[in-house]
Short mmCIF file of C-alpha atoms and ligand atoms in Angstrom, two decimals:
data_model
loop_
_atom_site.label_atom_id
_atom_site.label_comp_id
_atom_site.label_asym_id
_atom_site.label_seq_id
_atom_site.Cartn_x
_atom_site.Cartn_y
_atom_site.Cartn_z
CA MET A 26 17.78 27.40 8.70
CA LYS A 27 15.92 26.04 5.72
CA VAL A 28 16.27 22.31 5.11
CA LEU A 29 15.37 20.17 2.09
CA ILE A 30 14.90 16.41 2.56
CA VAL A 31 15.07 14.18 -0.53
CA GLY A 32 12.93 11.03 -0.42
CA SER A 33 9.41 9.86 0.26
CA GLY A 34 9.42 6.91 2.66
CA GLY A 35 9.11 6.14 6.35
CA ARG A 36 12.81 6.81 6.79
CA GLU A 37 12.44 10.34 5.39
CA HIS A 38 9.40 10.88 7.63
CA ALA A 39 11.51 9.93 10.66
CA ILE A 40 14.29 12.27 9.48
CA ALA A 41 11.76 15.10 8.99
CA TRP A 42 10.34 14.45 12.47
CA ALA A 43 13.82 14.80 13.99
CA VAL A 44 14.75 17.83 11.90
CA ALA A 45 11.49 19.55 12.92
CA LYS A 46 12.57 19.26 16.57
CA SER A 47 15.82 21.17 15.90
CA SER A 48 15.83 24.68 17.32
CA LYS A 49 17.94 25.75 14.33
CA VAL A 50 15.32 24.95 11.72
CA GLU A 51 12.62 27.38 10.61
CA LYS A 52 11.38 25.71 7.41
CA ILE A 53 11.50 22.18 5.97
CA TYR A 54 10.81 21.10 2.41
CA CYS A 55 10.64 17.51 1.23
CA ALA A 56 10.89 16.27 -2.36
CA PRO A 57 8.71 14.48 -3.18
CA GLY A 58 7.56 13.57 0.38
CA ASN A 59 4.27 11.93 1.34
CA ALA A 60 1.07 12.72 3.24
CA GLY A 61 2.63 12.19 6.69
CA ILE A 62 5.75 14.22 5.94
CA SER A 63 3.53 17.16 4.97
CA GLU A 64 2.76 17.64 8.67
CA PHE A 65 6.34 18.91 9.15
CA ALA A 66 7.42 19.88 5.67
CA GLU A 67 6.18 21.52 2.53
CA CYS A 68 6.20 18.72 -0.03
CA VAL A 69 7.57 19.65 -3.44
CA PRO A 70 6.64 17.57 -6.51
CA ILE A 71 10.20 16.92 -7.73
CA GLY A 72 11.44 13.33 -8.04
CA ALA A 73 14.48 12.16 -6.07
CA MET A 74 16.40 11.45 -9.29
CA GLU A 75 15.82 14.92 -10.79
CA PHE A 76 19.14 16.28 -9.55
CA GLU A 77 19.25 19.47 -11.63
CA LYS A 78 15.69 20.43 -10.71
CA LEU A 79 16.36 19.72 -7.04
CA ALA A 80 19.53 21.82 -7.07
CA ALA A 81 17.70 24.67 -8.82
CA PHE A 82 14.96 24.45 -6.17
CA ALA A 83 17.55 24.53 -3.38
CA LYS A 84 19.17 27.62 -4.89
CA GLU A 85 15.94 29.50 -5.49
CA ASN A 86 14.66 28.78 -2.00
CA GLU A 87 18.00 29.45 -0.27
CA ILE A 88 18.17 26.00 1.31
CA ASP A 89 20.93 25.86 3.93
CA LEU A 90 21.20 22.08 4.08
CA THR A 91 19.86 19.27 1.90
CA ILE A 92 19.56 15.79 3.43
CA VAL A 93 19.40 12.87 1.01
CA GLY A 94 17.61 9.89 2.54
CA MET A 95 17.54 7.40 -0.33
CA ASP A 96 20.20 5.19 -1.89
CA ASP A 97 19.40 5.69 -5.60
CA PRO A 98 20.11 9.43 -5.77
CA LEU A 99 23.23 9.04 -3.61
CA VAL A 100 24.65 6.26 -5.77
CA GLY A 101 23.66 8.30 -8.83
CA GLY A 102 25.73 11.29 -7.70
CA ILE A 103 23.22 13.84 -6.36
CA VAL A 104 25.76 15.12 -3.83
CA ASP A 105 28.28 15.94 -6.57
CA VAL A 106 25.62 17.92 -8.46
CA PHE A 107 24.71 19.93 -5.35
CA GLU A 108 28.35 20.56 -4.42
CA ALA A 109 29.14 21.76 -7.93
CA GLU A 110 26.43 24.38 -7.40
CA GLY A 111 27.96 25.41 -4.07
CA LEU A 112 25.06 23.88 -2.08
CA ARG A 113 25.49 22.27 1.35
CA VAL A 114 24.34 18.68 1.35
CA PHE A 115 24.46 15.77 3.79
CA GLY A 116 25.36 12.45 2.15
CA PRO A 117 28.26 10.71 0.43
CA ARG A 118 29.55 11.76 -2.98
CA LYS A 119 29.17 9.31 -5.83
CA ASN A 120 32.70 7.97 -5.38
CA ALA A 121 31.88 7.08 -1.75
CA ALA A 122 28.26 5.95 -2.22
CA ILE A 123 29.77 3.14 -4.30
CA LEU A 124 30.20 1.43 -0.93
CA GLU A 125 26.52 0.48 -1.37
CA GLY A 126 26.31 0.89 -5.15
CA SER A 127 28.76 -1.91 -5.97
CA LYS A 128 29.04 -5.09 -3.97
CA ALA A 129 32.18 -6.01 -5.96
CA PHE A 130 33.74 -2.72 -4.79
CA SER A 131 32.78 -3.18 -1.15
CA LYS A 132 33.99 -6.79 -1.04
CA GLU A 133 37.33 -5.83 -2.58
CA LEU A 134 37.69 -2.96 -0.10
CA MET A 135 37.05 -5.28 2.83
CA GLN A 136 39.52 -7.84 1.52
CA LYS A 137 42.21 -5.25 0.85
CA TYR A 138 41.92 -3.67 4.30
CA GLY A 139 41.32 -6.83 6.33
CA ILE A 140 37.73 -6.06 7.36
CA PRO A 141 35.94 -9.30 8.36
CA THR A 142 33.43 -10.49 5.76
CA ALA A 143 32.41 -13.70 3.97
CA ALA A 144 34.89 -15.24 1.49
CA TYR A 145 33.92 -14.39 -2.11
CA THR A 146 34.77 -14.27 -5.80
CA THR A 147 33.63 -11.59 -8.24
CA VAL A 148 32.68 -12.74 -11.74
CA THR A 149 31.91 -10.79 -14.89
CA SER A 150 30.24 -13.46 -17.03
CA ALA A 151 27.84 -16.36 -16.61
CA ASP A 152 30.47 -18.87 -17.77
CA GLU A 153 32.97 -17.59 -15.24
CA ALA A 154 30.22 -17.88 -12.60
CA ARG A 155 29.57 -21.52 -13.57
CA LYS A 156 33.28 -22.33 -13.23
CA VAL A 157 33.44 -20.84 -9.74
CA LEU A 158 30.19 -22.55 -8.72
CA ALA A 159 31.49 -25.94 -9.85
CA ASP A 160 34.03 -25.72 -7.00
CA SER A 161 31.77 -24.01 -4.44
CA LYS A 162 30.40 -25.35 -1.20
CA PHE A 163 26.61 -25.09 -0.87
CA PRO A 164 24.56 -23.20 0.16
CA VAL A 165 26.15 -20.30 -1.69
CA VAL A 166 25.07 -16.68 -1.97
CA LEU A 167 24.81 -14.85 -5.30
CA LYS A 168 24.72 -11.05 -5.28
CA ALA A 169 24.06 -8.80 -8.24
CA ASP A 170 26.76 -6.13 -8.08
CA GLY A 171 24.54 -3.04 -8.27
CA LEU A 172 21.37 -1.72 -6.66
CA ALA A 173 18.41 -4.08 -7.12
CA LEU A 174 15.78 -2.83 -4.64
CA GLY A 175 17.08 -5.31 -2.07
CA LYS A 176 16.16 -8.23 -4.35
CA GLY A 177 19.55 -8.92 -5.93
CA VAL A 178 20.73 -11.37 -3.25
CA LEU A 179 19.95 -15.06 -3.78
CA ILE A 180 20.70 -17.80 -1.30
CA CYS A 181 21.14 -20.99 -3.33
CA GLU A 182 20.87 -24.35 -1.59
CA THR A 183 21.86 -26.49 -4.57
CA PRO A 184 23.83 -26.21 -7.85
CA ASP A 185 20.48 -26.18 -9.68
CA ASP A 186 19.29 -23.16 -7.66
CA ALA A 187 22.57 -21.45 -8.44
CA GLU A 188 22.17 -22.11 -12.17
CA VAL A 189 18.72 -20.47 -12.04
CA GLY A 190 20.29 -17.53 -10.19
CA VAL A 191 23.15 -17.12 -12.65
CA ARG A 192 20.69 -17.06 -15.53
CA MET A 193 18.43 -14.60 -13.78
CA ILE A 194 21.17 -12.15 -12.76
CA MET A 195 23.74 -12.44 -15.56
CA GLU A 196 21.92 -13.72 -18.64
CA ASP A 197 18.31 -12.55 -18.40
CA LYS A 198 19.48 -9.37 -16.63
CA LYS A 199 16.50 -9.35 -14.29
CA PHE A 200 18.17 -6.50 -12.39
CA GLY A 201 19.50 -4.74 -15.49
CA SER A 202 23.11 -3.58 -15.47
CA ALA A 203 23.26 -4.34 -11.72
CA GLY A 204 23.96 -7.88 -12.98
CA ASP A 205 26.96 -7.04 -15.18
CA GLN A 206 29.10 -8.30 -12.33
CA MET A 207 28.15 -10.73 -9.62
CA VAL A 208 29.62 -11.64 -6.25
CA ILE A 209 29.60 -15.33 -5.31
CA GLU A 210 29.86 -15.52 -1.56
CA GLU A 211 30.27 -18.05 1.20
CA PHE A 212 27.03 -18.64 3.14
CA MET A 213 27.25 -17.53 6.76
CA THR A 214 24.99 -18.28 9.69
CA GLY A 215 24.29 -16.21 12.77
CA ARG A 216 22.16 -13.36 14.02
CA GLU A 217 21.89 -10.22 11.93
CA VAL A 218 22.32 -6.78 13.46
CA SER A 219 22.28 -3.35 11.85
CA VAL A 220 24.45 -0.51 13.09
CA LEU A 221 24.03 2.92 11.52
CA SER A 222 26.76 5.50 11.98
CA PHE A 223 27.51 9.14 11.25
CA CYS A 224 30.74 9.86 9.36
CA ASP A 225 32.58 13.04 8.39
CA GLY A 226 35.22 11.45 6.17
CA LYS A 227 37.64 10.78 9.06
CA THR A 228 35.65 10.25 12.25
CA ILE A 229 32.86 7.71 12.69
CA LYS A 230 30.24 7.70 15.46
CA PRO A 231 28.07 4.60 15.60
CA MET A 232 24.45 4.94 16.70
CA THR A 233 22.53 2.43 18.80
CA SER A 234 21.95 -1.00 17.21
CA ALA A 235 18.80 -2.29 15.52
CA GLN A 236 17.42 -5.45 13.95
CA ASP A 237 15.25 -5.72 10.84
CA HIS A 238 12.79 -8.40 9.63
CA LYS A 239 13.26 -8.68 5.89
CA ARG A 240 10.92 -11.51 4.96
CA ALA A 241 7.25 -10.83 4.27
CA GLY A 242 5.77 -13.56 6.44
CA ASP A 243 5.75 -14.63 10.09
CA GLY A 244 8.59 -16.95 11.06
CA ASP A 245 10.82 -15.36 8.40
CA THR A 246 8.96 -17.00 5.55
CA GLY A 247 8.01 -15.61 2.15
CA LEU A 248 9.78 -13.14 -0.07
CA ASN A 249 12.34 -10.52 0.88
CA THR A 250 10.90 -7.05 1.42
CA GLY A 251 12.35 -3.64 2.20
CA GLY A 252 11.76 -4.52 5.87
CA MET A 253 8.59 -5.43 7.79
CA GLY A 254 9.59 -4.18 11.22
CA THR A 255 12.51 -3.38 13.48
CA PHE A 256 13.56 -3.15 17.07
CA SER A 257 16.30 -1.24 18.83
CA PRO A 258 18.58 -1.90 20.61
CA SER A 259 19.51 -5.46 19.65
CA PRO A 260 20.06 -7.57 22.78
CA PHE A 261 22.62 -9.56 20.78
CA TYR A 262 24.78 -6.50 20.18
CA THR A 263 26.71 -6.91 23.43
CA ASP A 264 29.57 -4.75 24.71
CA GLU A 265 31.93 -7.44 23.48
CA VAL A 266 30.49 -7.33 19.95
CA ASP A 267 30.60 -3.53 20.04
CA ALA A 268 34.27 -3.53 21.08
CA PHE A 269 35.13 -5.98 18.30
CA CYS A 270 33.33 -3.92 15.66
CA LYS A 271 34.94 -0.70 16.87
CA ALA A 272 38.39 -2.30 16.67
CA ASN A 273 37.96 -4.24 13.42
CA ILE A 274 35.16 -2.81 11.30
CA TYR A 275 33.89 0.77 11.78
CA GLN A 276 36.97 2.98 11.84
CA LYS A 277 38.78 0.61 9.47
CA THR A 278 36.03 1.15 6.88
CA VAL A 279 36.19 4.92 7.13
CA ASP A 280 40.00 4.88 6.99
CA ALA A 281 39.91 2.52 4.00
CA MET A 282 37.56 4.82 2.10
CA ALA A 283 39.74 7.84 2.90
CA ALA A 284 42.88 5.95 1.82
CA GLU A 285 41.19 5.14 -1.49
CA GLY A 286 40.54 8.85 -2.08
CA ARG A 287 36.82 8.38 -1.38
CA PRO A 288 36.20 10.10 1.95
CA PHE A 289 32.78 9.04 3.24
CA VAL A 290 30.55 11.81 4.60
CA GLY A 291 27.06 10.79 5.66
CA ILE A 292 25.58 7.60 7.09
CA ILE A 293 27.26 4.21 6.82
CA PHE A 294 24.84 1.39 7.59
CA PHE A 295 26.71 -1.75 8.63
CA GLY A 296 24.72 -4.93 8.03
CA LEU A 297 26.51 -7.36 10.36
CA MET A 298 26.24 -11.07 10.94
CA LEU A 299 27.31 -12.34 14.35
CA THR A 300 28.96 -15.60 13.29
CA GLU A 301 30.73 -18.22 15.41
CA ASP A 302 33.99 -16.66 14.22
CA GLY A 303 32.92 -13.20 15.33
CA PRO A 304 31.03 -10.34 13.67
CA LYS A 305 31.36 -10.04 9.89
CA VAL A 306 30.06 -7.46 7.43
CA LEU A 307 27.16 -8.71 5.28
CA GLU A 308 26.69 -5.44 3.47
CA TYR A 309 27.20 -1.71 3.60
CA ASN A 310 24.52 0.85 2.83
CA CYS A 311 25.21 4.53 2.33
CA ARG A 312 22.11 5.92 4.12
CA PHE A 313 19.78 5.32 7.05
CA GLY A 314 17.95 1.98 6.91
CA ASP A 315 14.22 1.88 6.35
CA PRO A 316 12.66 0.89 8.81
CA GLU A 317 15.82 0.99 11.00
CA ALA A 318 15.61 4.80 11.06
CA GLN A 319 12.12 4.55 12.53
CA VAL A 320 13.46 2.91 15.72
CA VAL A 321 16.91 4.49 15.96
CA ILE A 322 16.00 8.15 15.37
CA PRO A 323 13.24 8.35 18.02
CA ARG A 324 15.79 7.16 20.62
CA MET A 325 18.42 9.76 19.67
CA LYS A 326 18.86 12.66 22.08
CA ASN A 327 21.05 14.85 19.88
CA ASP A 328 19.84 17.62 17.62
CA MET A 329 19.89 15.91 14.20
CA ILE A 330 20.92 19.08 12.39
CA GLU A 331 23.86 19.70 14.73
CA VAL A 332 25.18 16.21 14.05
CA MET A 333 24.69 16.41 10.29
CA GLU A 334 26.33 19.83 10.08
CA ALA A 335 29.30 18.50 12.06
CA CYS A 336 29.61 15.71 9.47
CA VAL A 337 29.50 18.13 6.54
CA ASP A 338 32.04 20.42 8.24
CA GLY A 339 34.42 17.59 9.17
CA ARG A 340 34.18 18.13 12.94
CA LEU A 341 32.21 15.09 14.05
CA ASP A 342 34.94 14.46 16.67
CA GLU A 343 33.36 17.34 18.66
CA ILE A 344 30.01 15.55 18.92
CA GLU A 345 28.99 13.00 21.52
CA LEU A 346 26.07 10.90 20.29
CA GLU A 347 23.51 10.16 22.98
CA PHE A 348 20.60 7.74 23.00
CA GLU A 349 17.78 7.26 25.46
CA ASP A 350 18.17 4.28 27.75
CA ASN A 351 14.92 2.80 26.43
CA ALA A 352 13.77 0.60 23.55
CA ALA A 353 11.73 1.04 20.38
CA VAL A 354 9.80 -1.35 18.14
CA CYS A 355 8.42 -0.52 14.69
CA VAL A 356 5.67 -2.62 13.09
CA VAL A 357 5.23 -1.98 9.38
CA LEU A 358 1.66 -1.90 8.10
CA ALA A 359 1.72 -3.01 4.48
CA SER A 360 -0.77 -3.67 1.70
CA GLU A 361 -1.77 -7.34 1.47
CA GLY A 362 0.21 -8.86 -1.41
CA TYR A 363 3.37 -6.77 -0.90
CA PRO A 364 6.08 -7.19 -2.20
CA VAL A 365 4.52 -8.67 -5.34
CA SER A 366 1.24 -7.00 -6.22
CA TYR A 367 -1.30 -5.13 -4.17
CA GLN A 368 -4.11 -2.62 -4.40
CA LYS A 369 -3.83 0.92 -3.15
CA GLY A 370 -5.95 4.02 -2.70
CA PHE A 371 -7.78 2.86 0.47
CA PRO A 372 -8.62 5.44 3.16
CA ILE A 373 -6.53 5.11 6.35
CA HIS A 374 -8.36 5.47 9.68
CA GLY A 375 -7.02 6.10 13.17
CA LEU A 376 -4.11 8.41 12.41
CA GLU A 377 -5.58 11.07 14.72
CA GLU A 378 -4.97 8.73 17.69
CA PHE A 379 -1.27 9.57 17.44
CA LYS A 380 -1.56 13.38 17.53
CA GLY A 381 0.63 14.89 20.23
CA ARG A 382 1.89 11.57 21.56
CA ASN A 383 5.55 11.18 22.39
CA ASP A 384 5.48 7.46 23.18
CA ALA A 385 4.15 6.22 19.82
CA PHE A 386 4.51 7.56 16.29
CA VAL A 387 3.25 6.77 12.82
CA PHE A 388 5.84 7.20 10.10
CA HIS A 389 4.25 7.24 6.66
CA ALA A 390 5.84 5.25 3.85
CA GLY A 391 3.32 4.90 1.03
CA THR A 392 0.52 7.37 1.63
CA LYS A 393 -0.96 10.32 -0.21
CA PHE A 394 -3.88 12.72 -0.09
CA SER A 395 -6.82 11.69 -2.26
CA ALA A 396 -8.60 14.28 -4.40
CA ASP A 397 -10.95 15.02 -1.50
CA GLY A 398 -8.15 15.48 1.00
CA GLU A 399 -8.32 12.10 2.71
CA ILE A 400 -5.11 10.18 3.51
CA VAL A 401 -5.08 6.97 1.47
CA THR A 402 -2.72 4.03 0.94
CA ASN A 403 -0.23 4.54 -1.88
CA GLY A 404 2.36 1.77 -1.73
CA GLY A 405 3.40 -1.67 -0.56
CA ARG A 406 4.71 -0.50 2.76
CA VAL A 407 2.09 2.00 3.95
CA LEU A 408 3.04 3.03 7.49
CA GLY A 409 5.49 2.18 10.23
CA VAL A 410 4.08 2.32 13.76
CA THR A 411 6.87 2.90 16.27
CA ALA A 412 6.37 2.71 20.02
CA LEU A 413 8.82 3.28 22.85
CA GLY A 414 9.05 1.38 26.11
CA SER A 415 11.45 1.06 28.99
CA THR A 416 12.30 -2.45 27.78
CA LEU A 417 12.09 -4.22 24.42
CA VAL A 418 9.24 -6.39 25.69
CA GLU A 419 7.28 -3.31 26.73
CA ALA A 420 8.04 -1.47 23.48
CA ARG A 421 6.89 -4.47 21.47
CA ALA A 422 3.57 -4.69 23.36
CA ASN A 423 3.09 -0.94 22.91
CA ALA A 424 3.88 -1.11 19.19
CA TYR A 425 1.36 -3.88 18.54
CA LYS A 426 -1.29 -2.09 20.62
CA ALA A 427 -0.63 1.11 18.67
CA SER A 428 -0.68 -0.69 15.32
CA ASP A 429 -4.24 -1.86 16.08
CA LEU A 430 -5.38 1.78 16.24
CA ILE A 431 -4.85 2.06 12.47
CA THR A 432 -7.20 0.43 10.01
CA PHE A 433 -7.43 0.29 6.23
CA GLU A 434 -8.72 -2.26 3.75
CA ASN A 435 -6.06 -4.90 2.90
CA LYS A 436 -3.91 -3.99 5.94
CA TYR A 437 -1.17 -6.58 6.42
CA LYS A 438 1.48 -6.89 9.10
CA ARG A 439 3.80 -9.46 10.56
CA ASN A 440 2.73 -10.65 14.00
CA ASP A 441 6.18 -11.68 15.23
CA ILE A 442 8.27 -8.51 15.02
CA GLY A 443 10.77 -8.67 17.84
CA LYS A 444 10.33 -12.39 18.45
CA ALA A 445 14.10 -12.70 18.84
CA ILE A 446 13.87 -10.55 21.97
CA ASP A 447 12.54 -13.63 23.80
CA GLU A 448 15.58 -15.66 22.74
CA ALA A 449 18.11 -13.21 24.19
P1 AMP B 523 22.41 -7.92 1.60
O1 AMP B 523 21.58 -7.09 0.66
O2 AMP B 523 23.80 -8.14 1.16
O3 AMP B 523 22.27 -7.52 3.04
O4 AMP B 523 21.68 -9.33 1.62
C1 AMP B 523 20.33 -9.45 1.98
C2 AMP B 523 20.17 -10.55 3.00
O5 AMP B 523 20.67 -11.78 2.48
C3 AMP B 523 20.95 -10.30 4.27
O6 AMP B 523 20.26 -9.50 5.17
C4 AMP B 523 21.12 -11.73 4.78
O7 AMP B 523 19.95 -12.16 5.43
C5 AMP B 523 21.28 -12.52 3.52
N1 AMP B 523 22.72 -12.71 3.20
C6 AMP B 523 23.51 -11.89 2.48
N2 AMP B 523 24.76 -12.37 2.41
C7 AMP B 523 24.77 -13.51 3.10
C8 AMP B 523 25.77 -14.48 3.41
N3 AMP B 523 27.02 -14.38 2.95
N4 AMP B 523 25.41 -15.54 4.17
C9 AMP B 523 24.15 -15.69 4.61
N5 AMP B 523 23.16 -14.81 4.36
C10 AMP B 523 23.46 -13.74 3.62
N1 LIG B 524 15.90 -2.23 6.01
C1 LIG B 524 17.00 -2.49 5.20
C2 LIG B 524 17.51 -1.36 4.43
O1 LIG B 524 17.11 -0.22 4.59
O2 LIG B 524 18.38 -1.58 3.61
#
């Protein structure tokens, strides 16, 4: 089989790593890819939003399956473009990717189908927002409706904070049209857990759990980022929590989407909060998490292509997902100054230490080859170093040891990834 992967981050590197292990695959392309992905795949200089060019490439090169890793092309309808050309593609159509693309949609879906989530109101103007906020309990959470690079969620402690947020999202349009609507949501407290799942439109198979660290600084301080590190499994995702989510959240979501005429094929990422009143959905994403993929995929025993093909063919019920009985921790190495401003183009040293290892991996996020063929930094999040261990504590020690093998100027990492493991 020939496979095309669309995306360029650590998540796509982890997907490419898994796809390369499949006995069914003879050739992998990645558009646009990065320096690390080029170890497994031929990188093609086509952007993830260039749907027509990507489809033409897939046709010309007789691609048997395209895997879309990123949210923007999925929400933008890349799957519909590929399907219209008769191309096989793994990911939700536009009318299903809306589960991530519109928070107003996902909240309404959860309310209509009785899926546990925070109480909310959707507003379409700043004045309407002010009226709702006048009667709200604080803290309150404001969410721009559309995609906003993970920055469209504001937790407001006071009415003054909320006024700043309303202006930012709905009047100054800091996130563009993503702020045409806004969700005003009850603030919840509890531990956060991510559960990714495969779906074929009818059947859903959850993967092992994971936990992200979204803030830039140690102790969960500083700005929100795409994710500074992850661990899997989450010790807080107990059998009891799993049973609750299976009964009240996962299948209900897939059934709700099907009932709405929006069958979901691909990955549903459940962002859950374990509240005192039980698990509730914080958010849905329509793709693997980044860096959740970097800890979940290395623990998966199945052939990735077999599972994805079963999703596309609507026979996921035939597949049993299996994960290693071990643990994984990923420490993201970023450029100092991320997520605001940072320098790039610095040579990365130590990558060769990971060649041939099957207990520790480097997944590239923002890297590229310099003109003289050296691998250099090329983004805010540069690399994710994942290590396995028989326990979370062991995996964490291994991940930090492995992350020290890599050096580059302005290297920045959090030093407390997996701290919650000690509180379990
Ligand atoms: P989201 O993009 O919806 O996951 O929001 C980003 C982050 O904001 C989440 O991971 C939570 O940490 C936080 N958050 C979102 N919604 C709420 C809520 N209703 N209560 C408390 N924290 C929230
Ligand atoms: N790490 C969070 C996300 O991928 O949305």
